[in-house]
Coordinates of C-alpha atoms in Angstrom, one line a residue:
X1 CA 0.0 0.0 0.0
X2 CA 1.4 3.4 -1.0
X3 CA 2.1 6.0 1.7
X4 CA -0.7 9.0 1.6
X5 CA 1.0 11.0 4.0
X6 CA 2.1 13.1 1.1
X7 CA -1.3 13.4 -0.6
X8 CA -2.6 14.9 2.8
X9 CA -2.4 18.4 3.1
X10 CA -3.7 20.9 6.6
X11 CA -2.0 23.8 5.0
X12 CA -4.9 27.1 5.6
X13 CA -4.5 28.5 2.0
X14 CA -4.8 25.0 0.5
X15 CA -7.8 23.6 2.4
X16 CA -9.3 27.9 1.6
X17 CA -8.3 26.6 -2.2
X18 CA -10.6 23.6 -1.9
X19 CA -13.4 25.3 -0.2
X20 CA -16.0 26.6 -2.7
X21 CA -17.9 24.8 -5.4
X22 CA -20.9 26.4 -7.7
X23 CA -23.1 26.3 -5.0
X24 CA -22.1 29.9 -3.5
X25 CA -21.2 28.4 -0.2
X26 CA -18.1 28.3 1.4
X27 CA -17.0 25.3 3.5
X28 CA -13.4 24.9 4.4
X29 CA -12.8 21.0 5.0
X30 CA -9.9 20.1 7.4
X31 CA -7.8 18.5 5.6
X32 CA -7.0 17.9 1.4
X33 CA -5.8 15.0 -0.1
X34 CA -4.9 14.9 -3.3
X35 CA -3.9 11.2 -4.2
X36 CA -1.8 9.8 -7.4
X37 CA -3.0 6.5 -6.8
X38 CA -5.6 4.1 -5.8
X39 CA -3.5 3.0 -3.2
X40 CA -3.1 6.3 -1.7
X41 CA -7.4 6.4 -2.2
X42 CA -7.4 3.0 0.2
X43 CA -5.1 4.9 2.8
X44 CA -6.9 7.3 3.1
X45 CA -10.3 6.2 3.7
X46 CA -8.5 3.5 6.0
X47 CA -6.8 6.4 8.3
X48 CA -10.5 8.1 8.1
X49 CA -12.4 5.1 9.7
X50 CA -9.6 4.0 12.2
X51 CA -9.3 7.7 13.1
X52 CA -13.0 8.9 13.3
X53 CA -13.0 11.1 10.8
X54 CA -14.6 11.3 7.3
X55 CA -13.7 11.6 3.4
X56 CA -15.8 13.8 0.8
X57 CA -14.9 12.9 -2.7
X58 CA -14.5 15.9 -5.2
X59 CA -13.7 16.4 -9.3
X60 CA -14.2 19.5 -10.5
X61 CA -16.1 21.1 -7.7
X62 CA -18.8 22.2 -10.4
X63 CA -21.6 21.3 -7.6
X64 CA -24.7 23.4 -7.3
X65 CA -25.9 21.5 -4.6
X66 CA -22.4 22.1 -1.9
X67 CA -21.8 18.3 -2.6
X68 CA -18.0 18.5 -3.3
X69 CA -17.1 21.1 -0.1
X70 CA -17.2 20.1 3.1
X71 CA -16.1 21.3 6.9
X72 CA -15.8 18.1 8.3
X73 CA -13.0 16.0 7.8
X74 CA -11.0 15.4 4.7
X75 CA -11.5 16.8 1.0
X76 CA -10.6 13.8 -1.3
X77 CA -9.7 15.6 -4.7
X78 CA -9.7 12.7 -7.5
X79 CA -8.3 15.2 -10.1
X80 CA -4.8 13.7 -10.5
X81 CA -6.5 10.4 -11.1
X82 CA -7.2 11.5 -15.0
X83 CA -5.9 8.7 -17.3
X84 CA -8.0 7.4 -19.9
X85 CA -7.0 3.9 -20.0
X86 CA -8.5 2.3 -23.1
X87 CA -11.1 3.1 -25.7
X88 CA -12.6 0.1 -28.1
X89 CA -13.6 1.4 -30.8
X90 CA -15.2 -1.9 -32.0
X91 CA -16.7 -3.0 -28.7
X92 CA -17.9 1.3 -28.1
X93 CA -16.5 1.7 -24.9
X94 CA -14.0 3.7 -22.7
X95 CA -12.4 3.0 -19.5
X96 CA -11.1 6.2 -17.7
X97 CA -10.1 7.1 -14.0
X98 CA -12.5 9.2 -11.8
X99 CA -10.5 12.4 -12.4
X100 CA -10.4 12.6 -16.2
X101 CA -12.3 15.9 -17.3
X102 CA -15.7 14.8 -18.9
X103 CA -14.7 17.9 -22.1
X104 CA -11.9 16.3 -22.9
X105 CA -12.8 12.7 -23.2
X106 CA -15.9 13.6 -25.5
X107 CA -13.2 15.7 -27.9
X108 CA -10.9 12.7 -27.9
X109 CA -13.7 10.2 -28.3
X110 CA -15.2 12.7 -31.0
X111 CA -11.3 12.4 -33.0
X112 CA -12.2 8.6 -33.3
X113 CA -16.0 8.9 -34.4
X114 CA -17.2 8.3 -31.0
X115 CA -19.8 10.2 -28.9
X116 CA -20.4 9.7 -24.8
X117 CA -24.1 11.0 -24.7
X118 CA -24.5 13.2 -21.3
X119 CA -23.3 16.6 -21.7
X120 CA -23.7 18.8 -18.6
X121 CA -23.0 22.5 -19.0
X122 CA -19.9 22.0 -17.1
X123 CA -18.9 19.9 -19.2
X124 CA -15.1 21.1 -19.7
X125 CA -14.5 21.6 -15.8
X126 CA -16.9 18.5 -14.7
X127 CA -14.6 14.9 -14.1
X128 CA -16.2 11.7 -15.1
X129 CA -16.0 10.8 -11.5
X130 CA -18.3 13.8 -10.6
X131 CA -20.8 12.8 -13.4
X132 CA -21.4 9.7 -12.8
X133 CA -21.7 10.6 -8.8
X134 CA -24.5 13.1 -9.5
X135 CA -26.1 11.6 -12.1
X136 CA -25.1 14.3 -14.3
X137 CA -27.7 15.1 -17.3
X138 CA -28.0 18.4 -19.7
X139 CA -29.3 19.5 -23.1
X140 CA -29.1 16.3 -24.6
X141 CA -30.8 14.0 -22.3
X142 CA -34.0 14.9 -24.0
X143 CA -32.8 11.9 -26.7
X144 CA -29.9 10.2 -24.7
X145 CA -31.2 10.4 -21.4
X146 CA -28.8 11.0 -18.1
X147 CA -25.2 9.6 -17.3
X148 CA -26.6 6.4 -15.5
X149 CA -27.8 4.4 -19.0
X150 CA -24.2 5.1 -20.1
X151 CA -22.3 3.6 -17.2
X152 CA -21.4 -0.1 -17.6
X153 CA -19.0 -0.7 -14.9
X154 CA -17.7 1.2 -11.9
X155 CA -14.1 0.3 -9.7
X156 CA -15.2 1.7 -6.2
X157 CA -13.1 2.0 -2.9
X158 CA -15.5 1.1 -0.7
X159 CA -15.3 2.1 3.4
X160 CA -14.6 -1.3 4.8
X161 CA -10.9 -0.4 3.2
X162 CA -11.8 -3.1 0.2
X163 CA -12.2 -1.7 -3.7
X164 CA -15.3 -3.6 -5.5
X165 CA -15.2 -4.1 -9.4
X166 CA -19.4 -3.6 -10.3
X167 CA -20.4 -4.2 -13.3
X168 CA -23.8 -4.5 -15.4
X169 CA -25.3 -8.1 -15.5
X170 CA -26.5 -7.3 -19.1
X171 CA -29.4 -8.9 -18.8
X172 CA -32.6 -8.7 -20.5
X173 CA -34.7 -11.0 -17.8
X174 CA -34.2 -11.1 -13.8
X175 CA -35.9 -12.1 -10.8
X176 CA -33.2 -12.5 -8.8
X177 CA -34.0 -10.7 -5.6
X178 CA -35.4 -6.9 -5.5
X179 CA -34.6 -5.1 -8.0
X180 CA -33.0 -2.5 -5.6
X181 CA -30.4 -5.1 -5.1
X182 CA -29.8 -6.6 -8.8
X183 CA -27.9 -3.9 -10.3
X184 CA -25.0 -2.8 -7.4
X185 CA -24.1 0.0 -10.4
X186 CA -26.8 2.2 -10.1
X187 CA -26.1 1.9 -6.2
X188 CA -23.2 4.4 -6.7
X189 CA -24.7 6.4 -9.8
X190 CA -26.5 9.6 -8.3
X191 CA -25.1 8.7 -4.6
X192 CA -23.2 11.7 -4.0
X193 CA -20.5 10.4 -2.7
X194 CA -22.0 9.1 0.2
X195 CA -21.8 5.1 -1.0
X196 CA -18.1 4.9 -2.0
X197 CA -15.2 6.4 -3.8
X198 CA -15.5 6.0 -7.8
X199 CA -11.9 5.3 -8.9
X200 CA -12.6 3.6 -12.7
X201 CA -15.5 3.9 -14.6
X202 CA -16.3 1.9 -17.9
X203 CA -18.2 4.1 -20.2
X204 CA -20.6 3.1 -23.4
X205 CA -19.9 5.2 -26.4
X206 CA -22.3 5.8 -29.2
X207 CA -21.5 6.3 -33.0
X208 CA -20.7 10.4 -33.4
X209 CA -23.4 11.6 -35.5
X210 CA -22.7 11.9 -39.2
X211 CA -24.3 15.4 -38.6
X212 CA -26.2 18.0 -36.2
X213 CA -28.9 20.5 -37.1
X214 CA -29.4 23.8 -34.3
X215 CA -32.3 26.3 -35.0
X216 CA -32.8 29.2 -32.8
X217 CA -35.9 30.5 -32.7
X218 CA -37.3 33.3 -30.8
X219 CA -40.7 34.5 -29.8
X220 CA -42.7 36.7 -28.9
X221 CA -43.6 35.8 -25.6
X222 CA -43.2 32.7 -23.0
X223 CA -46.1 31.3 -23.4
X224 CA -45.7 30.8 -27.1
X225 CA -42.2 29.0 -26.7
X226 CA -43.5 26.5 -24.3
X227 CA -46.6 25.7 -26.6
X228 CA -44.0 25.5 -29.3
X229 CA -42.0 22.4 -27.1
X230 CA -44.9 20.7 -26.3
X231 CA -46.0 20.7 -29.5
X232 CA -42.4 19.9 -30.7
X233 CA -42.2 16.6 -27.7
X234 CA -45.8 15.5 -29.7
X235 CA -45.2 15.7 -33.0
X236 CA -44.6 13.2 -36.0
X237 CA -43.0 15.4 -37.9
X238 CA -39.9 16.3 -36.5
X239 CA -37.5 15.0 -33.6
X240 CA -35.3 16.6 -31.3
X241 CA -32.1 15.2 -29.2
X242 CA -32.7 18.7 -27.2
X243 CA -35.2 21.4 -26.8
X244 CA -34.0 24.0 -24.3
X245 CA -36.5 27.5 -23.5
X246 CA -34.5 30.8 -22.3
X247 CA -37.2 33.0 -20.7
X248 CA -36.5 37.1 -21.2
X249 CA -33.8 37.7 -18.7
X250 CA -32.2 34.8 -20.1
X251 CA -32.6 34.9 -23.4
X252 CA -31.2 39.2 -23.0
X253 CA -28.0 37.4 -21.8
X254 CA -27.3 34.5 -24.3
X255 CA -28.0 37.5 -26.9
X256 CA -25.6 39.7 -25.6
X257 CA -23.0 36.7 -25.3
X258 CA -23.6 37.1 -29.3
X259 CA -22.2 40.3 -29.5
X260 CA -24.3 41.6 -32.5
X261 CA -28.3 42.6 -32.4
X262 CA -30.4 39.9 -32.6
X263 CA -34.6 39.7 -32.3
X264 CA -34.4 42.5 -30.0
X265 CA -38.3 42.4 -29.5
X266 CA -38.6 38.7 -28.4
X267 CA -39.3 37.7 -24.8
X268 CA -38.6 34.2 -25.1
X269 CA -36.6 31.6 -26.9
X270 CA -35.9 28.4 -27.8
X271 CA -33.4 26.1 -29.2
X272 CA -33.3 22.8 -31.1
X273 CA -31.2 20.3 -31.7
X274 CA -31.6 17.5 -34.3
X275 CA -30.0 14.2 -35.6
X276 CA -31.4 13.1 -39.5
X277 CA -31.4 9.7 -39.1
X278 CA -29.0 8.2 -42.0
X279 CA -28.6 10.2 -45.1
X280 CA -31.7 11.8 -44.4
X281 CA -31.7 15.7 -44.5
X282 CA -32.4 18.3 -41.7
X283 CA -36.3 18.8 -41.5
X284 CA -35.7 22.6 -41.6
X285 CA -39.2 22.7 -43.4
X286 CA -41.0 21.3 -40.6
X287 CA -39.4 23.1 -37.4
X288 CA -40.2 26.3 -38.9
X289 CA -44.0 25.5 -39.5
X290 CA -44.3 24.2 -36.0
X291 CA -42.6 27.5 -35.0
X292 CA -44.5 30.0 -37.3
X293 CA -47.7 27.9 -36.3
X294 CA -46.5 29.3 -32.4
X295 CA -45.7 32.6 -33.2
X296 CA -42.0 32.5 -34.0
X297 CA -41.0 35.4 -36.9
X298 CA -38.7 32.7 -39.3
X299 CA -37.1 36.2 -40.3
X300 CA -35.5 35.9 -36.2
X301 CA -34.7 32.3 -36.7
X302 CA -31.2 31.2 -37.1
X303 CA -29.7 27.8 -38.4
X304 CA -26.1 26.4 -36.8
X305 CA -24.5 23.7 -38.5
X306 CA -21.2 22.2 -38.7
X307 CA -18.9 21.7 -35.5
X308 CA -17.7 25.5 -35.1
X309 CA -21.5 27.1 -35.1
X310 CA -22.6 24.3 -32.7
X311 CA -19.9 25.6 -30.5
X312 CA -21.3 28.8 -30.4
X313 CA -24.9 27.7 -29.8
X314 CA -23.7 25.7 -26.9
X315 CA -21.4 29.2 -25.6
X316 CA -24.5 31.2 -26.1
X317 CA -27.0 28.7 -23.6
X318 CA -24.0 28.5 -21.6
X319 CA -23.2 31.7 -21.0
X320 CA -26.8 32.1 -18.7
X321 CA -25.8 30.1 -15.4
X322 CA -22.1 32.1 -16.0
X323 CA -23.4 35.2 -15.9
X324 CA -25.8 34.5 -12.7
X325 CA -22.9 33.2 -10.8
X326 CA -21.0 36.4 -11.3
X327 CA -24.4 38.3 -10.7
X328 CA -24.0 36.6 -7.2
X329 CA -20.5 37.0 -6.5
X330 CA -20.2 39.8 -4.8
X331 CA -23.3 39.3 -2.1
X332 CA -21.7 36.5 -0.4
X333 CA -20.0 38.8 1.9
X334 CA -23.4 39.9 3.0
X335 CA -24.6 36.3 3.5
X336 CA -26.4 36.3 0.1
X337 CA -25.8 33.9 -3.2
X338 CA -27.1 32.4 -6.2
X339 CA -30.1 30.1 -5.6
X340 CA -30.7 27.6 -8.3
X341 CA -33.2 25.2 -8.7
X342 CA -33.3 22.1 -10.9
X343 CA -37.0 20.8 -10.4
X344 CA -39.2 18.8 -13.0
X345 CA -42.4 18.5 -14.3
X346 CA -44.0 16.5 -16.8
X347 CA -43.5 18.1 -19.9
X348 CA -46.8 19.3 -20.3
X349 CA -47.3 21.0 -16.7
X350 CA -44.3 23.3 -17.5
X351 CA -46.3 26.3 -18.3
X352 CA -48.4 25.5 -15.2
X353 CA -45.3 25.5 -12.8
X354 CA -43.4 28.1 -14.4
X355 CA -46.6 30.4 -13.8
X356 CA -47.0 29.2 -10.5
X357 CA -43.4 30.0 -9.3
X358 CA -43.5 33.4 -10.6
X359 CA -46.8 33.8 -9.1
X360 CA -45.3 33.0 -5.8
X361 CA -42.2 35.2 -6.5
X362 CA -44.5 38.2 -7.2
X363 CA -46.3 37.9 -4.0
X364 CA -43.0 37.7 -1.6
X365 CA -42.0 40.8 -3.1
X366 CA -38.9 39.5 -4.3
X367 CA -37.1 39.6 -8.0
X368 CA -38.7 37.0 -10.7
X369 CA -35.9 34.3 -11.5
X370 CA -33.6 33.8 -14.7
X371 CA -35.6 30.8 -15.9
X372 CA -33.8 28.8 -18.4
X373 CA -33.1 24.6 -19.3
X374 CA -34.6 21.5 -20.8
X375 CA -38.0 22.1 -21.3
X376 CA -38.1 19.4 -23.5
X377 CA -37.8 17.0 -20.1
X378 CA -40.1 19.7 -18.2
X379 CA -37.1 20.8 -16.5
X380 CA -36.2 24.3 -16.2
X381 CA -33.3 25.8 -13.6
X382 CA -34.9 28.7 -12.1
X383 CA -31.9 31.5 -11.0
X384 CA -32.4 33.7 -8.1
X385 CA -29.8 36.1 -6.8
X386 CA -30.1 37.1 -3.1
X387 CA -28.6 40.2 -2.3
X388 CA -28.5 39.7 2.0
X389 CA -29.3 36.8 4.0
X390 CA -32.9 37.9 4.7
X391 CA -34.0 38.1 1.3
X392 CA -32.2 34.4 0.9
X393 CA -34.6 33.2 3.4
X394 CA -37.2 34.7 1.2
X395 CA -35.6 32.9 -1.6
X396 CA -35.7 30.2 -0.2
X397 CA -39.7 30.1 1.5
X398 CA -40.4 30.8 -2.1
X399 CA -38.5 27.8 -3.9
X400 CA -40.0 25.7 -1.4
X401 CA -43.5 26.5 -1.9
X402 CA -43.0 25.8 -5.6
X403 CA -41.1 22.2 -4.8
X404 CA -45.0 21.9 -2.8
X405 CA -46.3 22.4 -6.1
X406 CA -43.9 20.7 -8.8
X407 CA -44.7 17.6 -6.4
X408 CA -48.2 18.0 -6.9
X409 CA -48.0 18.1 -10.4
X410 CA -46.5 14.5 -10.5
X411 CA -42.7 16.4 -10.6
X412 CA -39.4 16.0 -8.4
X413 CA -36.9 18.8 -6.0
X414 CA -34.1 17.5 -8.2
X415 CA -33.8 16.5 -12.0
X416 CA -29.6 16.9 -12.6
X417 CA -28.0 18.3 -10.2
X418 CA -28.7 15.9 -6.9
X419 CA -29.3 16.8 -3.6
X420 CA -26.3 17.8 -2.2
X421 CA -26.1 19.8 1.4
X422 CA -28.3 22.6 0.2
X423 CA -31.6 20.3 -1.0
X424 CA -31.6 17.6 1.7
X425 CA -34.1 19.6 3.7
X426 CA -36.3 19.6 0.3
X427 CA -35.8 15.3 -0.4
X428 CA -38.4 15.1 2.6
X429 CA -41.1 16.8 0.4
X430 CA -40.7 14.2 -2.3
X431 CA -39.9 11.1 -0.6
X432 CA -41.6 8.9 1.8
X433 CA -40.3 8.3 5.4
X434 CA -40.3 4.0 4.1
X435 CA -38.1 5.4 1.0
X436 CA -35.9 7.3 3.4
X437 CA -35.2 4.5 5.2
X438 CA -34.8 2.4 2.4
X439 CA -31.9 4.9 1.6
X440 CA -30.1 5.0 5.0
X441 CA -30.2 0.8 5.1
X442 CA -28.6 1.3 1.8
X443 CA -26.2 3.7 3.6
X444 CA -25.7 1.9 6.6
X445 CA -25.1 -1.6 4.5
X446 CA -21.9 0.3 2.7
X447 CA -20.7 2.9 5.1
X448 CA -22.1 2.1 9.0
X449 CA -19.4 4.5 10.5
X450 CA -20.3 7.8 8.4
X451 CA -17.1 8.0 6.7
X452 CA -18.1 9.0 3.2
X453 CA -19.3 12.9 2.4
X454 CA -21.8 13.6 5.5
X455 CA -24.4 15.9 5.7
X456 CA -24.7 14.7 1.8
X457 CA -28.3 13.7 0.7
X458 CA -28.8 11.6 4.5

């Protein structure tokens, strides 16, 4: 076992360097360990549970939720674990260590003709550890769905000092046992942390699309563009691998990312991904019947094709969380940050619980929220910016009043970015105290002393 003595560092500015993620907290953990090796990964954790104390894994620190900070015990950082360690390109999989960055694989992959579906907006700061811990979804889940689907196999340290090779049965029939038990995968996809460290992951790859279609088209007014995705989710006519809505606040700061005028008199907007199946061509045709029939001028509408304008697309949906988190910056120091939400909604409630929020907003007397995200799932991120720490708790009163009502619409607290420190008070709303305790015998089963990232999710 290799010495982690040297991967273990108490020094202030270093543990101040590892204290912030995206969530606009700041937790300064106790210790950092930055380990080379999976060895050094075992030693740790081993000097944790002999000891007392406790390990939070971290990649990229790209949390919304406060998942990868913590004040209690050590900060595991997995970055320097980054090697991609084979691609098949027959068999369509990659296996990489925890700490590769998720941008980088998919550029790599993309060189050999290979695609890994989930694409968070983080994308070039996120690790594939981090993914795969929350889950991690984003434009283009609409078509591929989230990270878990994508995950075949997972090399986990584990806190009883032992590191576990999982891996997908593959099968297409089972009734082995409860289903919560059949596939030990998914036990550490979306856990936080809180289960185990990912060291390894093997990935499934899809073909890289011969070709990709954007449209974005803006509208006259919010209503409109949500009318226009549900009617895009239900037609025959054309398909979409995303569908993401920028209300008005958002949609004046993707423009302005731009850097030239652009539909200056719409109030909402939309944009569309699509795949032609084969050699089939774009159905350009289509989309902008579907978005004349909602109200969409075609004059506004803008086409990006080929790698380079896709680029910009993505850097000008991308630039909306940015520019909130730099809206937010400076409040901190008066106990004020970013609050952003990541509920969903059947696709069809959307306009219903987008209403309902600003409704609620309007009556607390505080600002409406950057709404902005995949609408084609019925999942927006709402983006509030609390200037002090009493109108956070306004914030706050507000977001959960409309988590009351997302659940009574058939919805969930958290569609992509988990649950974190910041959301564990919301899980309650959602889940049942027999599913709560399903997920602490989960916890206690794997980690009965505690030592893996607490005050995550439990």
């Amino acid at each position: 076992m290799s010495d982690a003595a040297g991967a273990v560092s108490r020094d202030e500015d270093v543990r101040r360097s590892a204290a912030r993620d995206a969530s606009g907290l700041e937790l300064i953990p106790e210790a950092v360990a930055r380990p080379t090796e999976e060895g050094e990964v075992v030693e740790i954790i081993a000097q944790a549970l002999h000891g007392g104390g406790s390990v939070t894994p971290a990649g990229g620190q790209t949390s919304t939720t406060a998942a990868s900070i913590t004040d209690r015990g050590t900060l595991l950082s997995l970055r320097e674990l980054g090697k991609v360690i084979e691609v098949d390109d027959a068999a369509r999989t990659a296996r990489v260590q925890a700490g590769v960055l998720l941008g980088e694989l998919k550029r790599m992959l993309a060189e050999r003709g290979l695609l890994f579906a989930p694409d968070p907006t983080s994308e070039d700061d996120v690790t594939v550890g981090g993914a795969i811990a929350c889950n991690a979804s984003g434009a283009r889940s609409l078509r591929y769905g989230a990270t878990r689907p994508h995950v075949i196999g997972l090399r986990v340290a584990l806190a009883d000092g032992t590191v576990a090779d999982v891996r997908r049965s593959g099968l297409e029939k089972n009734t082995a046992g409860f289903a919560a038990a059949q596939e030990p995968v998914d036990w550490f996809v979306g856990s936080e942390g809180t289960l185990g460290v990912i060291l390894e992951a093997e990935l499934a790859l899809l073909p890289l699309p011969q070709s990709v279609t954007g449209l974005g088209i803006p509208f006259a007014s919010e209503d409109e563009a949500l009318r226009f995705v549900a009617a895009a989710r239900q037609s025959r006519e054309v398909s979409a691998r995303c569908l993401e809505f920028l209300d008005e606040g958002a949609f004046a700061i993707a423009r302005a990312s731009r850097g030239e005028p652009w539909a200056e008199q719409a109030h909402a907007f939309v944009y569309v991904e699509e795949v032609p199946e084969g050699d089939n061509e774009p159905a350009l045709d289509a989309w902008l019947a579907l978005a004349e029939a909602h109200g969409a001028r075609d004059a506004d509408v803008v086409v990006f094709q080929g790698e380079a304008e896709l680029r910009e697309a993505r850097k000008m949906r991308h630039a909306v969380p940015a520019a909130m988190h730099e809206r937010a910056a400076p409040f901190r120091q008066h106990g004020g940050r970013r609050v952003s939400t990541d509920w969903a909604v059947p696709y069809r409630r959307l306009p219903e619980a987008i209403a309902h929020s600003r409704s609620l907003a309007a009556s607390a007397g505080i600002e409406q929220a950057v709404t902005f995200g995949h609408a084609g799932n019925g999942h927006p991120h709402q983006n509030y910016v609390a200037r002090s720490a009493g109108e956070l708790a306004r914030i706050e009163s507000v977001v959960e009043q409309t988590l009351r009502h997302v659940i009574s619409l058939g919805g969930t607290v958290a569609a992509e970015h988990g649950i974190g420190k910041i959301k564990r008070k919301w899980l309650p709303l959602q889940m049942s105290a027999t599913q709560l305790r399903v997920m602490q015998g989960l916890k206690d089963a794997l980690d009965p002393k505690g030592v893996f990232a607490p005050g995550n999710v439990l």
